[in-house]
XYZ file of N, CA and C in Angstrom:
555
model
N 0.831 -1.194 0.000
C 0.000 0.000 0.000
C 0.870 1.251 0.000
N 1.912 1.215 0.826
C 2.811 2.357 0.922
C 3.538 2.597 -0.402
N 3.932 1.505 -1.062
C 4.623 1.640 -2.345
C 3.660 2.171 -3.414
N 2.376 1.769 -3.313
C 1.373 2.290 -4.248
C 1.191 3.795 -4.052
N 1.139 4.205 -2.797
C 0.971 5.626 -2.478
C 2.185 6.416 -2.940
N 3.343 5.874 -2.784
C 4.565 6.525 -3.249
C 4.541 6.658 -4.772
N 4.121 5.596 -5.452
C 4.027 5.622 -6.915
C 2.993 6.659 -7.364
N 1.882 6.724 -6.640
C 0.838 7.714 -6.984
C 1.361 9.131 -6.784
N 2.043 9.370 -5.669
C 2.600 10.705 -5.406
C 3.623 11.082 -6.478
N 4.388 10.107 -6.904
C 5.372 10.343 -7.954
C 4.665 10.680 -9.282
N 3.615 9.921 -9.594
C 2.814 10.188 -10.788
C 2.245 11.611 -10.725
N 1.685 11.938 -9.571
C 1.082 13.258 -9.375
C 2.125 14.355 -9.561
N 3.261 14.205 -8.932
C 4.319 15.213 -8.985
C 4.902 15.340 -10.389
N 5.158 14.230 -11.039
C 5.812 14.247 -12.356
C 4.878 14.653 -13.499
N 3.613 14.330 -13.386
C 2.721 14.518 -14.535
C 1.626 15.586 -14.356
N 1.414 16.037 -13.154
C 0.318 16.974 -12.896
C 0.388 18.182 -13.826
N 1.515 18.827 -13.917
C 1.673 20.020 -14.762
C 1.398 19.724 -16.225
N 1.929 18.596 -16.711
C 1.709 18.215 -18.122
C 0.231 17.921 -18.388
N -0.371 17.194 -17.446
C -1.787 16.866 -17.608
C -2.645 18.143 -17.633
N -2.343 19.076 -16.752
C -3.111 20.328 -16.699
C -2.931 21.109 -18.000
N -1.684 21.197 -18.492
C -1.452 21.902 -19.761
C -2.213 21.240 -20.906
N -2.215 19.900 -20.918
C -2.937 19.162 -21.949
C -4.438 19.515 -21.901
N -5.030 19.414 -20.726
C -6.472 19.687 -20.583
C -6.777 21.156 -20.877
N -5.898 22.044 -20.389
C -6.119 23.480 -20.572
C -6.066 23.864 -22.045
N -5.289 23.154 -22.829
C -5.203 23.396 -24.273
C -6.579 23.257 -24.921
N -7.374 22.345 -24.417
C -8.686 22.076 -25.019
C -9.836 22.829 -24.334
N -9.831 22.863 -23.018
C -10.970 23.503 -22.324
C -10.779 25.010 -22.140
N -9.552 25.484 -22.300
C -9.244 26.925 -22.222
C -9.620 27.561 -20.884
N -9.584 26.749 -19.834
C -9.902 27.260 -18.503
C -9.044 26.478 -17.507
N -8.119 27.173 -16.871
C -7.167 26.509 -15.982
C -7.867 25.802 -14.825
N -8.857 26.438 -14.228
C -9.553 25.834 -13.086
C -10.247 24.531 -13.497
N -10.901 24.539 -14.651
C -11.568 23.323 -15.135
C -10.522 22.258 -15.452
N -9.425 22.652 -16.090
C -8.350 21.709 -16.420
C -7.806 21.058 -15.149
N -7.566 21.865 -14.130
C -7.063 21.323 -12.863
C -8.069 20.351 -12.250
N -9.357 20.714 -12.286
C -10.394 19.819 -11.750
C -10.397 18.484 -12.486
N -10.287 18.528 -13.815
C -10.305 17.292 -14.602
C -9.084 16.419 -14.297
N -7.953 17.035 -14.116
C -6.739 16.273 -13.803
C -6.889 15.604 -12.432
N -7.341 16.361 -11.451
C -7.525 15.790 -10.103
C -8.563 14.671 -10.164
N -9.695 14.920 -10.884
C -10.733 13.884 -11.016
C -10.164 12.623 -11.670
N -9.360 12.800 -12.719
C -8.783 11.651 -13.425
C -7.822 10.880 -12.527
N -7.016 11.593 -11.757
C -6.078 10.933 -10.845
C -6.834 10.177 -9.749
N -7.895 10.779 -9.237
C -8.707 10.103 -8.210
C -9.393 8.880 -8.823
N -9.886 9.023 -10.049
C -10.524 7.897 -10.734
C -9.528 6.747 -10.895
N -8.323 7.090 -11.308
C -7.275 6.054 -11.423
C -7.046 5.386 -10.069
N -6.876 6.192 -9.018
C -6.576 5.652 -7.693
C -7.684 4.720 -7.215
N -8.924 5.092 -7.423
C -10.052 4.289 -6.969
C -10.210 3.009 -7.791
N -9.754 3.006 -9.024
C -9.937 1.852 -9.914
C -8.626 1.113 -10.221
N -7.536 1.417 -9.522
C -6.220 0.856 -9.822
C -6.189 -0.661 -9.686
N -7.000 -1.222 -8.789
C -6.988 -2.670 -8.588
C -7.722 -3.415 -9.700
N -8.505 -2.719 -10.461
C -9.236 -3.348 -11.559
C -8.416 -3.372 -12.851
N -7.325 -2.629 -12.860
C -6.507 -2.531 -14.067
C -5.519 -3.687 -14.164
N -5.137 -4.002 -15.383
C -4.118 -5.031 -15.587
C -2.772 -4.503 -15.106
N -1.896 -5.381 -14.732
C -0.618 -5.000 -14.140
C 0.317 -4.261 -15.072
N 0.196 -4.485 -16.368
C 1.134 -3.859 -17.299
C 0.576 -2.570 -17.919
N -0.457 -1.995 -17.313
C -1.065 -0.784 -17.858
C -0.109 0.403 -17.739
N -0.100 1.221 -18.764
C 0.691 2.451 -18.749
C -0.146 3.492 -18.004
N 0.187 3.732 -16.735
C -0.631 4.591 -15.867
C -0.744 6.015 -16.405
N 0.339 6.696 -16.799
C 0.181 8.053 -17.327
C -0.729 8.087 -18.567
N -0.621 7.084 -19.435
C -1.482 7.037 -20.631
C -2.933 6.806 -20.226
N -3.134 5.964 -19.213
C -4.487 5.698 -18.716
C -5.113 6.983 -18.165
N -4.374 7.698 -17.312
C -4.886 8.946 -16.724
C -5.144 9.977 -17.829
N -4.223 10.047 -18.773
C -4.392 10.994 -19.884
C -5.636 10.658 -20.712
N -5.941 9.385 -20.864
C -7.149 8.972 -21.582
C -8.400 9.421 -20.827
N -8.386 9.301 -19.511
C -9.523 9.764 -18.695
C -9.681 11.271 -18.862
N -8.572 12.005 -18.810
C -8.609 13.465 -18.991
C -9.158 13.798 -20.379
N -8.691 13.074 -21.384
C -9.158 13.289 -22.755
C -10.687 13.165 -22.819
N -11.246 12.126 -22.214
C -12.695 11.910 -22.250
C -13.451 13.012 -21.498
N -12.884 13.458 -20.387
C -13.511 14.560 -19.642
C -13.512 15.840 -20.491
N -12.415 16.096 -21.164
C -12.319 17.281 -22.028
C -13.284 17.166 -23.218
N -13.359 15.970 -23.806
C -14.301 15.761 -24.918
C -15.744 16.015 -24.473
N -16.106 15.464 -23.320
C -17.466 15.689 -22.800
C -17.721 17.179 -22.587
N -16.728 17.855 -22.029
C -16.853 19.297 -21.790
C -17.055 20.042 -23.111
N -16.224 19.742 -24.116
C -16.309 20.433 -25.401
C -17.627 20.118 -26.120
N -18.083 18.882 -26.034
C -19.369 18.524 -26.644
C -20.513 19.260 -25.959
N -20.424 19.367 -24.644
C -21.435 20.128 -23.897
C -21.394 21.601 -24.303
N -20.181 22.149 -24.428
C -20.033 23.539 -24.863
C -20.619 23.739 -26.253
N -20.363 22.795 -27.147
C -20.876 22.878 -28.510
C -22.405 22.883 -28.516
N -22.989 21.981 -27.734
C -24.442 21.925 -27.637
C -24.984 23.224 -27.048
N -24.309 23.713 -26.025
C -24.714 24.979 -25.398
C -24.679 26.115 -26.422
N -23.621 26.167 -27.213
C -23.500 27.209 -28.245
C -24.615 27.097 -29.286
N -24.954 25.870 -29.672
C -26.045 25.672 -30.629
C -27.358 26.203 -30.067
N -27.616 25.894 -28.790
C -28.845 26.372 -28.150
C -28.840 27.890 -28.081
N -27.716 28.465 -27.693
C -27.608 29.924 -27.616
C -27.817 30.544 -29.004
N -27.182 29.958 -30.019
C -27.354 30.467 -31.389
C -28.805 30.399 -31.827
N -29.473 29.293 -31.499
C -30.887 29.141 -31.846
C -31.720 30.199 -31.128
N -31.417 30.410 -29.847
C -32.164 31.409 -29.081
C -31.915 32.811 -29.636
N -30.668 33.104 -29.974
C -30.343 34.419 -30.540
C -31.037 34.584 -31.882
N -31.011 33.543 -32.685
C -31.668 33.582 -33.994
C -33.165 33.824 -33.835
N -33.784 33.122 -32.878
C -35.216 33.314 -32.628
C -35.488 34.720 -32.109
N -34.657 35.192 -31.201
C -34.835 36.543 -30.663
C -34.682 37.586 -31.765
N -33.725 37.373 -32.672
C -33.524 38.304 -33.791
C -34.739 38.291 -34.715
N -35.249 37.104 -35.008
C -36.449 36.982 -35.852
C -37.624 37.701 -35.203
N -37.800 37.467 -33.891
C -38.916 38.089 -33.177
C -38.757 39.613 -33.162
N -37.533 40.096 -32.964
C -37.271 41.535 -32.971
C -37.560 42.119 -34.360
N -37.093 41.441 -35.406
C -37.360 41.911 -36.771
C -38.855 41.939 -37.065
N -39.578 40.947 -36.565
C -41.031 40.909 -36.757
C -41.692 42.097 -36.068
N -41.254 42.403 -34.846
C -41.827 43.557 -34.140
C -41.504 44.859 -34.860
N -40.272 44.979 -35.365
C -39.872 46.189 -36.098
C -40.736 46.340 -37.342
N -40.875 45.267 -38.119
C -41.672 45.307 -39.341
C -43.123 45.633 -39.031
N -43.640 45.021 -37.987
C -45.030 45.266 -37.588
C -45.225 46.723 -37.183
N -44.285 47.247 -36.426
C -44.395 48.641 -35.983
C -44.238 49.611 -37.146
N -43.345 49.292 -38.088
C -43.179 50.146 -39.261
C -44.455 50.181 -40.096
N -45.168 49.056 -40.151
C -46.404 48.980 -40.945
C -47.605 49.558 -40.204
N -47.445 49.798 -38.931
C -48.558 50.282 -38.108
C -48.918 51.723 -38.466
N -50.177 51.940 -38.716
C -50.709 53.285 -38.959
C -51.672 53.612 -37.824
N -51.212 54.360 -36.816
C -52.044 54.639 -35.650
C -53.393 55.250 -36.010
N -53.399 56.159 -36.968
C -54.659 56.797 -37.337
C -55.665 55.747 -37.803
N -55.204 54.821 -38.647
C -56.101 53.784 -39.158
C -56.579 52.870 -38.041
N -55.685 52.571 -37.085
C -56.088 51.739 -35.953
C -57.181 52.417 -35.142
N -56.973 53.696 -34.854
C -57.967 54.424 -34.072
C -59.281 54.545 -34.826
N -59.210 54.816 -36.115
C -60.434 54.945 -36.901
C -61.180 53.620 -36.918
N -60.479 52.528 -37.155
C -61.127 51.209 -37.198
C -61.754 50.867 -35.846
N -61.027 51.125 -34.757
C -61.572 50.850 -33.422
C -62.770 51.744 -33.137
N -62.663 53.011 -33.504
C -63.768 53.940 -33.268
C -64.987 53.532 -34.085
N -64.780 53.130 -35.329
C -65.903 52.686 -36.159
C -66.577 51.462 -35.542
N -65.798 50.567 -34.996
C -66.374 49.378 -34.362
C -67.186 49.767 -33.130
N -66.694 50.734 -32.361
C -67.428 51.205 -31.179
C -68.735 51.864 -31.613
N -68.681 52.674 -32.664
C -69.901 53.327 -33.166
C -70.902 52.259 -33.599
N -70.437 51.292 -34.351
C -71.319 50.222 -34.846
C -71.951 49.465 -33.677
N -71.145 49.095 -32.697
C -71.635 48.351 -31.531
C -72.606 49.198 -30.711
N -72.258 50.462 -30.503
C -73.120 51.351 -29.718
C -74.461 51.544 -30.411
N -74.434 51.783 -31.711
C -75.686 51.968 -32.456
C -76.527 50.693 -32.427
N -75.909 49.545 -32.476
C -76.641 48.278 -32.448
C -77.332 48.063 -31.109
N -76.797 48.650 -30.034
C -77.392 48.498 -28.698
C -78.528 49.487 -28.441
N -78.640 50.492 -29.292
C -79.695 51.496 -29.089
C -81.070 50.882 -29.317
N -82.096 51.458 -28.686
C -83.458 51.014 -28.998
C -83.715 51.214 -30.496
N -84.578 50.393 -31.057
C -84.815 50.382 -32.499
C -85.183 51.775 -33.017
N -86.085 52.469 -32.352
C -86.554 53.778 -32.817
C -85.415 54.792 -32.776
N -84.614 54.794 -31.696
C -83.493 55.722 -31.575
C -82.471 55.449 -32.674
N -82.177 54.181 -32.902
C -81.241 53.781 -33.951
C -81.740 54.260 -35.313
N -82.980 54.020 -35.587
C -83.573 54.399 -36.874
C -83.509 55.914 -37.093
N -83.850 56.672 -36.094
C -83.838 58.139 -36.204
C -82.411 58.650 -36.380
N -81.477 58.104 -35.637
C -80.084 58.541 -35.756
C -79.547 58.261 -37.161
N -79.838 57.087 -37.708
C -79.388 56.728 -39.061
C -80.001 57.686 -40.083
N -81.275 57.993 -39.934
C -81.945 58.904 -40.875
C -81.301 60.294 -40.812
N -80.950 60.725 -39.603
C -80.376 62.055 -39.424
C -78.930 62.115 -39.926
N -78.088 61.179 -39.485
C -76.660 61.279 -39.752
C -76.209 60.594 -41.045
N -76.867 59.527 -41.423
C -76.448 58.798 -42.614
C -77.234 59.202 -43.872
N -78.519 59.463 -43.665
C -79.359 59.836 -44.810
C -79.522 61.356 -44.930
N -78.953 62.088 -43.983
C -78.971 63.557 -43.954
C -80.372 64.171 -44.038
N -81.325 63.506 -43.389
C -82.683 64.060 -43.342
C -82.759 65.077 -42.208
N -83.546 66.106 -42.417
C -83.727 67.114 -41.362
C -84.624 66.546 -40.273
N -84.644 67.227 -39.132
C -85.495 66.789 -38.023
C -86.956 66.801 -38.460
N -87.325 67.812 -39.230
C -88.708 67.933 -39.692
C -89.061 66.775 -40.627
N -88.154 66.412 -41.544
C -88.403 65.313 -42.484
C -88.547 63.981 -41.745
N -87.726 63.782 -40.755
C -87.788 62.546 -39.966
C -89.098 62.498 -39.206
N -89.455 63.622 -38.588
C -90.704 63.689 -37.817
C -91.894 63.365 -38.702
N -91.909 63.910 -39.904
C -93.027 63.651 -40.823
C -93.045 62.182 -41.246
N -91.894 61.623 -41.555
C -91.824 60.229 -41.993
C -92.293 59.268 -40.909
N -91.928 59.550 -39.666
C -92.232 58.625 -38.571
C -93.474 59.035 -37.782
N -94.068 60.140 -38.212
C -95.275 60.641 -37.560
C -95.056 60.870 -36.067
N -93.936 61.620 -35.768
C -93.644 62.041 -34.393
C -93.284 63.518 -34.422
N -93.105 64.116 -33.258
C -92.762 65.539 -33.192
C -91.269 65.726 -33.426
N -90.877 66.951 -33.805
C -89.450 67.249 -33.968
C -88.746 67.165 -32.622
N -89.449 67.474 -31.538
C -88.862 67.326 -30.192
C -88.543 65.856 -29.921
N -89.401 64.951 -30.387
C -89.160 63.505 -30.242
C -87.920 63.093 -31.021
N -87.771 63.661 -32.243
C -86.591 63.382 -33.055
C -85.345 63.866 -32.318
N -85.398 65.089 -31.792
C -84.260 65.658 -31.066
C -83.912 64.812 -29.833
N -84.926 64.318 -29.155
C -84.711 63.481 -27.975
C -83.932 62.218 -28.365
N -84.364 61.532 -29.417
C -83.709 60.288 -29.836
C -82.270 60.537 -30.327
N -82.069 61.648 -31.057
C -80.715 61.966 -31.535
C -79.803 62.288 -30.351
N -80.319 63.061 -29.387
C -79.537 63.394 -28.194
C -79.182 62.126 -27.421
N -80.142 61.205 -27.335
C -79.912 59.940 -26.638
C -78.798 59.144 -27.352
N -78.849 59.069 -28.673
C -77.838 58.343 -29.442
C -76.473 59.011 -29.294
N -76.416 60.343 -29.375
C -75.153 61.071 -29.237
C -74.543 60.877 -27.848
N -75.389 60.855 -26.827
C -74.898 60.641 -25.465
C -74.226 59.266 -25.358
N -74.873 58.234 -25.902
C -74.303 56.885 -25.870
C -72.983 56.824 -26.659
N -72.953 57.506 -27.799
C -71.721 57.525 -28.599
C -70.593 58.249 -27.865
N -70.922 59.360 -27.203
C -69.903 60.086 -26.430
C -69.334 59.203 -25.320
N -70.196 58.445 -24.676
C -69.742 57.546 -23.609
C -68.840 56.464 -24.204
N -69.273 55.868 -25.312
C -68.491 54.806 -25.945
C -67.157 55.282 -26.498
N -67.130 56.522 -26.978
C -65.923 57.059 -27.628
C -65.104 57.984 -26.716
N -65.401 57.984 -25.441
C -64.740 58.923 -24.516
C -63.209 58.818 -24.552
N -62.675 57.625 -24.745
C -61.219 57.459 -24.784
C -60.617 57.915 -26.108
N -61.422 58.030 -27.145
C -60.925 58.374 -28.472
C -61.030 59.861 -28.780
N -61.852 60.570 -28.077
C -62.057 61.984 -28.363
C -60.753 62.779 -28.285
N -59.927 62.649 -27.236
C -58.668 63.423 -27.200
C -57.748 63.106 -28.384
N -57.714 61.852 -28.800
C -56.856 61.462 -29.917
C -57.343 62.107 -31.203
N -58.653 62.048 -31.438
C -59.198 62.636 -32.655
C -59.018 64.159 -32.657
N -59.164 64.789 -31.498
C -58.941 66.232 -31.440
C -57.490 66.540 -31.767
N -56.562 65.738 -31.237
C -55.150 65.944 -31.531
C -54.857 65.750 -33.012
N -55.370 64.651 -33.577
C -55.091 64.338 -34.994
C -55.664 65.384 -35.937
N -56.816 65.930 -35.609
C -57.483 66.849 -36.524
C -57.111 68.322 -36.308
N -56.600 68.650 -35.138
C -56.343 70.072 -34.863
C -54.882 70.401 -34.624
N -53.980 69.444 -34.730
C -52.556 69.752 -34.520
C -51.735 69.320 -35.694
């Protein structure tokens, strides 16, 4: 046992620096290289009784170091591929956002949203109010013409139009400042 320990210490002393330089050449990190050399030497020590008597111990340890370095480099390669894929995806997503924003026309978005609110609000109005508002604003009929057509008073027409306008103002309250800005500045 003592002679084995002496041989191991001699191996460690004579080859440690060479083994570290070998590993460091591939992993490019002295701390990792040192860890792999120590791990390989410990692996040899723990498995020395399983080896054949004529084994070249420095070559055996160097082979263990080689495999540790290969595993490290393969892991690094896989890591780089994943990072490249993530960067590529992030770049694609960024380009998509840039293109989308460049194509964005805020005025058209607001107009489309406002038109949808008007359509929805008018659809919720009572039938008579909706009908009177359409006749007034879309068909450009006067209050008197609407009153005659529907056989109601002009005050009734004004009431229904005021009711429709109130609902539209409520529905479009968030859009009014934008439209004032777009049209007056």
